[in-house]
GROMACS .gro file of N, CA and C in nm:
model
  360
    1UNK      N    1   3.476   0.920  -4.349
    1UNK     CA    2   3.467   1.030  -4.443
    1UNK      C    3   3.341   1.016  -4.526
    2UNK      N    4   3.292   1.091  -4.580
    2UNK     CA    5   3.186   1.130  -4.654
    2UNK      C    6   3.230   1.158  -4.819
    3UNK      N    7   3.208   1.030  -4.925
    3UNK     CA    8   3.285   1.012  -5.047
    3UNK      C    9   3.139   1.068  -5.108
    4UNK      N   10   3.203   1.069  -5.307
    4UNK     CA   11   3.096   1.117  -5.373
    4UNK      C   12   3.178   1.016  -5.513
    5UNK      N   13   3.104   0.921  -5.563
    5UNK     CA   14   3.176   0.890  -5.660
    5UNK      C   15   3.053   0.934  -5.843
    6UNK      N   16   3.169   0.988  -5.901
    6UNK     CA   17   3.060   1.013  -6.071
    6UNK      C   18   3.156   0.958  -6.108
    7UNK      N   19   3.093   0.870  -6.199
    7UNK     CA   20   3.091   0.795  -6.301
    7UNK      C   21   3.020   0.680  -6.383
    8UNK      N   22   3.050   0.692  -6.558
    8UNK     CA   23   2.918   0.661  -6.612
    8UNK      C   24   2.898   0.487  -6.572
    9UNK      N   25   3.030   0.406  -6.582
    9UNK     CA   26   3.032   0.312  -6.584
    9UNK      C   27   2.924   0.208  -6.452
   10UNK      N   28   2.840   0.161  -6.427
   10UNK     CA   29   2.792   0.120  -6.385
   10UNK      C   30   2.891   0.032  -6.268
   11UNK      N   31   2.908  -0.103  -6.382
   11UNK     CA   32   3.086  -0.146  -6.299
   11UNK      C   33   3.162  -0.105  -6.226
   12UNK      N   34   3.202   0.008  -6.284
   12UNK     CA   35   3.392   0.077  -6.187
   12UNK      C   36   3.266   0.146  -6.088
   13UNK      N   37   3.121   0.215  -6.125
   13UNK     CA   38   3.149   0.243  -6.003
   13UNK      C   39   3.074   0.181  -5.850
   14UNK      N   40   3.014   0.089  -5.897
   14UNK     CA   41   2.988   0.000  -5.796
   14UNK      C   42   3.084  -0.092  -5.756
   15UNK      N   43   3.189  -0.107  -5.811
   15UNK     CA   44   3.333  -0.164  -5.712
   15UNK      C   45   3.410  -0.070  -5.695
   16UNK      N   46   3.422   0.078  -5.678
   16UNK     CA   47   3.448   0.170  -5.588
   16UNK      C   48   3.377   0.198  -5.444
   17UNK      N   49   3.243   0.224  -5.499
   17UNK     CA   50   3.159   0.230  -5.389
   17UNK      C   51   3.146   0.120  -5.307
   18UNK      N   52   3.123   0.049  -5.275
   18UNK     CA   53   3.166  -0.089  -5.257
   18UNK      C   54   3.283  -0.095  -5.182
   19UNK      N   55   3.429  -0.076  -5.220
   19UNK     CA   56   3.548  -0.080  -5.172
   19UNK      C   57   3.546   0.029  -5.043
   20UNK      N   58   3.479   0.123  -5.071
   20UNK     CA   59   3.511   0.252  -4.971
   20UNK      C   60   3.403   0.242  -4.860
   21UNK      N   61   3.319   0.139  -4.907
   21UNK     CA   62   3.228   0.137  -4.780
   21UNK      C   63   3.265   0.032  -4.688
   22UNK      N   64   3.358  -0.056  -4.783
   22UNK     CA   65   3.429  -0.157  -4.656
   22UNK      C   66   3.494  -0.147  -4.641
   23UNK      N   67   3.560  -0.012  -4.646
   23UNK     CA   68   3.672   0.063  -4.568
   23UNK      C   69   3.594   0.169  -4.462
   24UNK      N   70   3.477   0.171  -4.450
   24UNK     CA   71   3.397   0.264  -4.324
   24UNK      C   72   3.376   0.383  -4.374
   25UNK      N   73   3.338   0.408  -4.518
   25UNK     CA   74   3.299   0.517  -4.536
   25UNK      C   75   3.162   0.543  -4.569
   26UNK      N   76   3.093   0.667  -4.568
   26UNK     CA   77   2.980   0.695  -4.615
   26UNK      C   78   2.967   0.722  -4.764
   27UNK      N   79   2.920   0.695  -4.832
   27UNK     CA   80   2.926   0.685  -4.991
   27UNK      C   81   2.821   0.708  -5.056
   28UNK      N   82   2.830   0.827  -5.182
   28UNK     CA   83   2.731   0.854  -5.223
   28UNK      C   84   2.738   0.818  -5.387
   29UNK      N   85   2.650   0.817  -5.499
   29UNK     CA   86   2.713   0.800  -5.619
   29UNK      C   87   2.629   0.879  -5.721
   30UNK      N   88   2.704   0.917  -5.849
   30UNK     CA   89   2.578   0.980  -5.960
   30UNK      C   90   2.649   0.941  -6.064
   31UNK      N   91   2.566   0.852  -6.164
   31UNK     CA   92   2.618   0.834  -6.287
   31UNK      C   93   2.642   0.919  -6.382
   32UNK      N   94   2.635   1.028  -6.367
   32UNK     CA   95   2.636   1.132  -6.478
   32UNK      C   96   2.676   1.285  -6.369
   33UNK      N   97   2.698   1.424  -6.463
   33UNK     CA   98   2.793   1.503  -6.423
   33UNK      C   99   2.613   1.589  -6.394
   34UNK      N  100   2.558   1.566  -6.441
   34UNK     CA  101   2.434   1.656  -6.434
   34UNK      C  102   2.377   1.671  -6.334
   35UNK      N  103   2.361   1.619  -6.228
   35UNK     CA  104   2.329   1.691  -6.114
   35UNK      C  105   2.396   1.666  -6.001
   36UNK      N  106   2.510   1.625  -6.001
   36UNK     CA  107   2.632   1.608  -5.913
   36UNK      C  108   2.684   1.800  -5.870
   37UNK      N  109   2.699   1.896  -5.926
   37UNK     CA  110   2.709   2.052  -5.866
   37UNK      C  111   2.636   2.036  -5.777
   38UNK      N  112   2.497   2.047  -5.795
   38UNK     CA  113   2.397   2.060  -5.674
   38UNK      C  114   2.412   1.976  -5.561
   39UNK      N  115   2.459   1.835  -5.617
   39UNK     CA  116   2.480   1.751  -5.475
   39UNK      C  117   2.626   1.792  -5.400
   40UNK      N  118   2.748   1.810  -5.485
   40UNK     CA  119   2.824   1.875  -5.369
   40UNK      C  120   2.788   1.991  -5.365
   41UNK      N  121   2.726   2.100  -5.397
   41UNK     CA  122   2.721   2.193  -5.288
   41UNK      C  123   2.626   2.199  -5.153
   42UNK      N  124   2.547   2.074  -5.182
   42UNK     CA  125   2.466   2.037  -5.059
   42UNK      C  126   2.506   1.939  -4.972
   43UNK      N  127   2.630   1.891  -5.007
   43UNK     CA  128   2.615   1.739  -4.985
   43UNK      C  129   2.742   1.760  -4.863
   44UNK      N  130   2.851   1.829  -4.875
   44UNK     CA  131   2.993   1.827  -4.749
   44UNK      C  132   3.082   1.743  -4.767
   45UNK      N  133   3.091   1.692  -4.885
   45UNK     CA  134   3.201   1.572  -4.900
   45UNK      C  135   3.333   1.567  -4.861
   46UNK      N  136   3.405   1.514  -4.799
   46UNK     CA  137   3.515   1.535  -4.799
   46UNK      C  138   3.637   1.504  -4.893
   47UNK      N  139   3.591   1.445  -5.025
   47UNK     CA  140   3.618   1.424  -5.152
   47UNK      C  141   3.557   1.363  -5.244
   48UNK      N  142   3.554   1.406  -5.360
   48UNK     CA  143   3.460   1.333  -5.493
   48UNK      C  144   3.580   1.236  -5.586
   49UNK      N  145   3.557   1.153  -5.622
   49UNK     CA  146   3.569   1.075  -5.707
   49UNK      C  147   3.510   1.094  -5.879
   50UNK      N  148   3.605   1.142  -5.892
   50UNK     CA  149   3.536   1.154  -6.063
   50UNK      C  150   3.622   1.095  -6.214
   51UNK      N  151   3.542   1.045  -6.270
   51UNK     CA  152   3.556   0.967  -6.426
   51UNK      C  153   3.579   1.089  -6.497
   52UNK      N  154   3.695   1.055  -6.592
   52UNK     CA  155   3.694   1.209  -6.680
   52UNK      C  156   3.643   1.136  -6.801
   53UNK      N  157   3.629   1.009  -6.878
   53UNK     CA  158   3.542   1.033  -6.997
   53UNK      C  159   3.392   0.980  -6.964
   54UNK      N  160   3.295   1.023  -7.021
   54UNK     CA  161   3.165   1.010  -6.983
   54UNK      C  162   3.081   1.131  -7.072
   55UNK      N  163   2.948   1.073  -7.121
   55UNK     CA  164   2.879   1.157  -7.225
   55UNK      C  165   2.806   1.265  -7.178
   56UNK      N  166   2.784   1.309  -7.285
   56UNK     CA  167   2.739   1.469  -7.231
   56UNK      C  168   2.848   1.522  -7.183
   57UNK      N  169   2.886   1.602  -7.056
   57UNK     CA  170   2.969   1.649  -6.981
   57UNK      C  171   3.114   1.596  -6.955
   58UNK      N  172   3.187   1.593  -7.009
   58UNK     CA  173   3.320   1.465  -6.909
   58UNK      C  174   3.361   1.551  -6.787
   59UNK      N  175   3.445   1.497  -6.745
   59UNK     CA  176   3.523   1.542  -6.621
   59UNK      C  177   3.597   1.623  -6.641
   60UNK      N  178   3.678   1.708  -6.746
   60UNK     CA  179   3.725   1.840  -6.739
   60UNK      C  180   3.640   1.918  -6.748
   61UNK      N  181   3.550   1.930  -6.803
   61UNK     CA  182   3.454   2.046  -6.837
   61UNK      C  183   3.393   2.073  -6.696
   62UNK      N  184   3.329   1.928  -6.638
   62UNK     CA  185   3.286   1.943  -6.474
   62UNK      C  186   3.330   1.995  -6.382
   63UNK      N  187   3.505   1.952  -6.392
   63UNK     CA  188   3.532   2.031  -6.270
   63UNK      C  189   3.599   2.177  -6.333
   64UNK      N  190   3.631   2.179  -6.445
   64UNK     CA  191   3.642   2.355  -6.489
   64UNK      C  192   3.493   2.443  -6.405
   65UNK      N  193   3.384   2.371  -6.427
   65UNK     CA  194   3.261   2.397  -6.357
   65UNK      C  195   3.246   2.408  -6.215
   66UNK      N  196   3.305   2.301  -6.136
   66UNK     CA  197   3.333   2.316  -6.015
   66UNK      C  198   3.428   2.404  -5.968
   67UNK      N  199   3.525   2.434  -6.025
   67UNK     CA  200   3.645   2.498  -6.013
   67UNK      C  201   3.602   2.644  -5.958
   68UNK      N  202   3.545   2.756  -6.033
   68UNK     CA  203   3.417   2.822  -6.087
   68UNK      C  204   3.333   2.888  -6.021
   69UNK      N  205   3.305   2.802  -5.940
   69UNK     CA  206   3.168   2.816  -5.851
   69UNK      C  207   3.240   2.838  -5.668
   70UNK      N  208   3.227   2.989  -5.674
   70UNK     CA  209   3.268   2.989  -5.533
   70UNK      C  210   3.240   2.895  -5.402
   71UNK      N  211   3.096   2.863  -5.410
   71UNK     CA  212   3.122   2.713  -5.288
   71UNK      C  213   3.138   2.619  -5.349
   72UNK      N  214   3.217   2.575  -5.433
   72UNK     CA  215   3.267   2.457  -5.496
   72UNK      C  216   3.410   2.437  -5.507
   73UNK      N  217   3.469   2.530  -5.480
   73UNK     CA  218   3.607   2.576  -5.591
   73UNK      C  219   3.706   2.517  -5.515
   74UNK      N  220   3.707   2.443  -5.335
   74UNK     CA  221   3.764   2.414  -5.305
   74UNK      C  222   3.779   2.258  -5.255
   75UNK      N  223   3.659   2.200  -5.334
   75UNK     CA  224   3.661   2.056  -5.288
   75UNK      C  225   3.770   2.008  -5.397
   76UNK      N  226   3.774   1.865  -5.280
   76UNK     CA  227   3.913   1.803  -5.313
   76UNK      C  228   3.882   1.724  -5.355
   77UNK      N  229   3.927   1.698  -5.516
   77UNK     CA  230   3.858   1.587  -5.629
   77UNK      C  231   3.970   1.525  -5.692
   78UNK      N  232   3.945   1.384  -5.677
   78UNK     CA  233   4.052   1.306  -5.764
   78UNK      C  234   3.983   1.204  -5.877
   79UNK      N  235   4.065   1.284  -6.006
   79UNK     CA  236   4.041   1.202  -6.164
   79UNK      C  237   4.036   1.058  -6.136
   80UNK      N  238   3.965   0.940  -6.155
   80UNK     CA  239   3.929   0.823  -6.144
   80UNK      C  240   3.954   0.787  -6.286
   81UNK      N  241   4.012   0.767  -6.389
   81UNK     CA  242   4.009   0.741  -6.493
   81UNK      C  243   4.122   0.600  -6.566
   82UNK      N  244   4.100   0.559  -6.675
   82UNK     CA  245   4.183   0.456  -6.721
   82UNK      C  246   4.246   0.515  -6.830
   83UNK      N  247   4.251   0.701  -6.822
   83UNK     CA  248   4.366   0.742  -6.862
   83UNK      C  249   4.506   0.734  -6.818
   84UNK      N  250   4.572   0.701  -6.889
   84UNK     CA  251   4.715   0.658  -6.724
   84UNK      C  252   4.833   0.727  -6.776
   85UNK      N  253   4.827   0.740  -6.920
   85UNK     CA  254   4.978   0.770  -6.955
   85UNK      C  255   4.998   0.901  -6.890
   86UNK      N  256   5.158   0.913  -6.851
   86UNK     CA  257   5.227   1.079  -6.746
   86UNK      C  258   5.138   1.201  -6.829
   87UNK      N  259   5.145   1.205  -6.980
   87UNK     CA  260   5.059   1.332  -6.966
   87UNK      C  261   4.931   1.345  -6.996
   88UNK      N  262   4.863   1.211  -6.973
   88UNK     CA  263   4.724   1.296  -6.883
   88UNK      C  264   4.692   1.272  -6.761
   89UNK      N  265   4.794   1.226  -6.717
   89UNK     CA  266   4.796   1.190  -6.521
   89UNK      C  267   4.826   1.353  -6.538
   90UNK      N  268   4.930   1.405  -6.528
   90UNK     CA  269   4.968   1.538  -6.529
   90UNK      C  270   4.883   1.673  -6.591
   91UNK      N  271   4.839   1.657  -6.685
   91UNK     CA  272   4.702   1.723  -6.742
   91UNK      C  273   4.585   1.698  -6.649
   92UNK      N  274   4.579   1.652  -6.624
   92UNK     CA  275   4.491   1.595  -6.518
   92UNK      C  276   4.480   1.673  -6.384
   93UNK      N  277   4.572   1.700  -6.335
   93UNK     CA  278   4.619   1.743  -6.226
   93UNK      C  279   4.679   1.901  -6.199
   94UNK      N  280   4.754   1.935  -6.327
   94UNK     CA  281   4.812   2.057  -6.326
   94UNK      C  282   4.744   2.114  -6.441
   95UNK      N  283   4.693   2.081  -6.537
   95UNK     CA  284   4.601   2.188  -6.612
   95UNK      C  285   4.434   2.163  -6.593
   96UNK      N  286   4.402   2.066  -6.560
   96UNK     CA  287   4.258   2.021  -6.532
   96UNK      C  288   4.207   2.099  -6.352
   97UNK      N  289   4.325   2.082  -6.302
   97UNK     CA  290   4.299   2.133  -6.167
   97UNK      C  291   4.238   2.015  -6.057
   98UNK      N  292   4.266   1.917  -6.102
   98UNK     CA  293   4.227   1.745  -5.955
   98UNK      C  294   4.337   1.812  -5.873
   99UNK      N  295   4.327   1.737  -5.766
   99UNK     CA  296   4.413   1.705  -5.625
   99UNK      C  297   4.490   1.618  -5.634
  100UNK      N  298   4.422   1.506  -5.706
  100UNK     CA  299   4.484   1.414  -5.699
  100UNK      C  300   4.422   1.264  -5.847
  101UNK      N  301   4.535   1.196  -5.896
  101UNK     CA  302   4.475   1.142  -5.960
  101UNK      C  303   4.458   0.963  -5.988
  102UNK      N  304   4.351   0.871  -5.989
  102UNK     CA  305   4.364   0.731  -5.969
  102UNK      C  306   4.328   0.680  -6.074
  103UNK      N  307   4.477   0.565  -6.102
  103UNK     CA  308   4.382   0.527  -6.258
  103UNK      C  309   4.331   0.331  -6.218
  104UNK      N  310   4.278   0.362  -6.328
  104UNK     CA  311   4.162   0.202  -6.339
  104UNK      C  312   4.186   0.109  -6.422
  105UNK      N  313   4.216   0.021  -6.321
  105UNK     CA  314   4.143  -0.076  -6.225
  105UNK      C  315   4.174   0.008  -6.062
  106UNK      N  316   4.084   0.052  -6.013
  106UNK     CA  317   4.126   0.036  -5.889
  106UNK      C  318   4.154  -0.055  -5.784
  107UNK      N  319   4.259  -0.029  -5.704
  107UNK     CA  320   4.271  -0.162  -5.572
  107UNK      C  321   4.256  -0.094  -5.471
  108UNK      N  322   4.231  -0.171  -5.337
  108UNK     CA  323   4.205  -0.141  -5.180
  108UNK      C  324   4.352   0.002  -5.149
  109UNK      N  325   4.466  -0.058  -5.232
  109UNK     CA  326   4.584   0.010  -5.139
  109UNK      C  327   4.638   0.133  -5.267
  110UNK      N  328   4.569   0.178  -5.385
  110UNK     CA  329   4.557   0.258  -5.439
  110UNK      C  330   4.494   0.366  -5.398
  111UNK      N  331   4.337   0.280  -5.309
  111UNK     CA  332   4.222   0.400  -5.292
  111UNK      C  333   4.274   0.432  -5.142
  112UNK      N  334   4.344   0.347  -5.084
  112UNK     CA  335   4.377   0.385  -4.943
  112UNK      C  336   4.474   0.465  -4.947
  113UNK      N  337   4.595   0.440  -5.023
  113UNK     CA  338   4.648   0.607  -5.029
  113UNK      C  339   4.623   0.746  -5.061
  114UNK      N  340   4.502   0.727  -5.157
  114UNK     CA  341   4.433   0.868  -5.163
  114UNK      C  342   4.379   0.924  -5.039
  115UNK      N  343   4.314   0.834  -4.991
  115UNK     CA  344   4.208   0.829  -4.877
  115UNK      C  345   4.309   0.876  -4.760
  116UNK      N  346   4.404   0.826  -4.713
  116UNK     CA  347   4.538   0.899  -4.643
  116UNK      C  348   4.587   0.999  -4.644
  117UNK      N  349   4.627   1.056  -4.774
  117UNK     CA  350   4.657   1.205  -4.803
  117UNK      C  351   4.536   1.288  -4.802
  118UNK      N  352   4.476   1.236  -4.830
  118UNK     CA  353   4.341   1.364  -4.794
  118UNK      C  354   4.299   1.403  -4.633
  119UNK      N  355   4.305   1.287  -4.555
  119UNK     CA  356   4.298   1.253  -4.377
  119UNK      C  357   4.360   1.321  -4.359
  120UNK      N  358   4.497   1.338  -4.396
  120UNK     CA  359   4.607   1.409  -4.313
  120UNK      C  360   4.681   1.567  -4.319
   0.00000   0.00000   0.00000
């Protein structure tokens, strides 16, 4: 698959990227929300990875943005965040509009179940 991970953290996201490439994926990354639109609408991902707190832009406002944008509106994006409590996993998901949502620390068999439901 063809991943896209944003987020500001340097850390989380070089041991994401990292994890998904030694799981055989192609992996792309942007620390910031600012020119991540242009890269998925050029880019074909078959899902993004996104941090919802992060400066400037966070991750609701982004994907309200993605949401939005007719060739955007249907990629399949899951919240990456170390928000965890049920309602902003759920805010997250049913008023934010993710697919799906992973919280942090990530592990191999966290990201592999995302990575599963999206395959299938």
């Amino acid at each position: 698959m063809r991943l896209l991970v944003i987020d500001d953290s340097a850390v989380d996201r070089l041991a994401l990227v990292k994890m998904l490439q030694n799981l055989g994926h192609e992996v792309d990354e942007c620390e910031s929300t600012e020119n991540a639109l242009t890269q998925i609408e050029s880019g074909n991902y078959n899902l993004v990875f996104l941090d919802v707190v992060m400066p400037g832009q966070d991750g609701y406002k982004f994907l309200r943005s993605l949401r939005l944008n007719p060739s955007t509106a249907d990629q399949y994006v899951v919240f990456c965040s170390s928000k965890k409590t049920p309602l902003e996993v759920n805010y997250g998901i049913k008023r934010a509009g993710a697919n799906d949502y992973l919280t942090k620390p990530v592990t191999n068999d966290t990201v592999t179940e995302i990575l599963q439901r999206v395959s299938s």
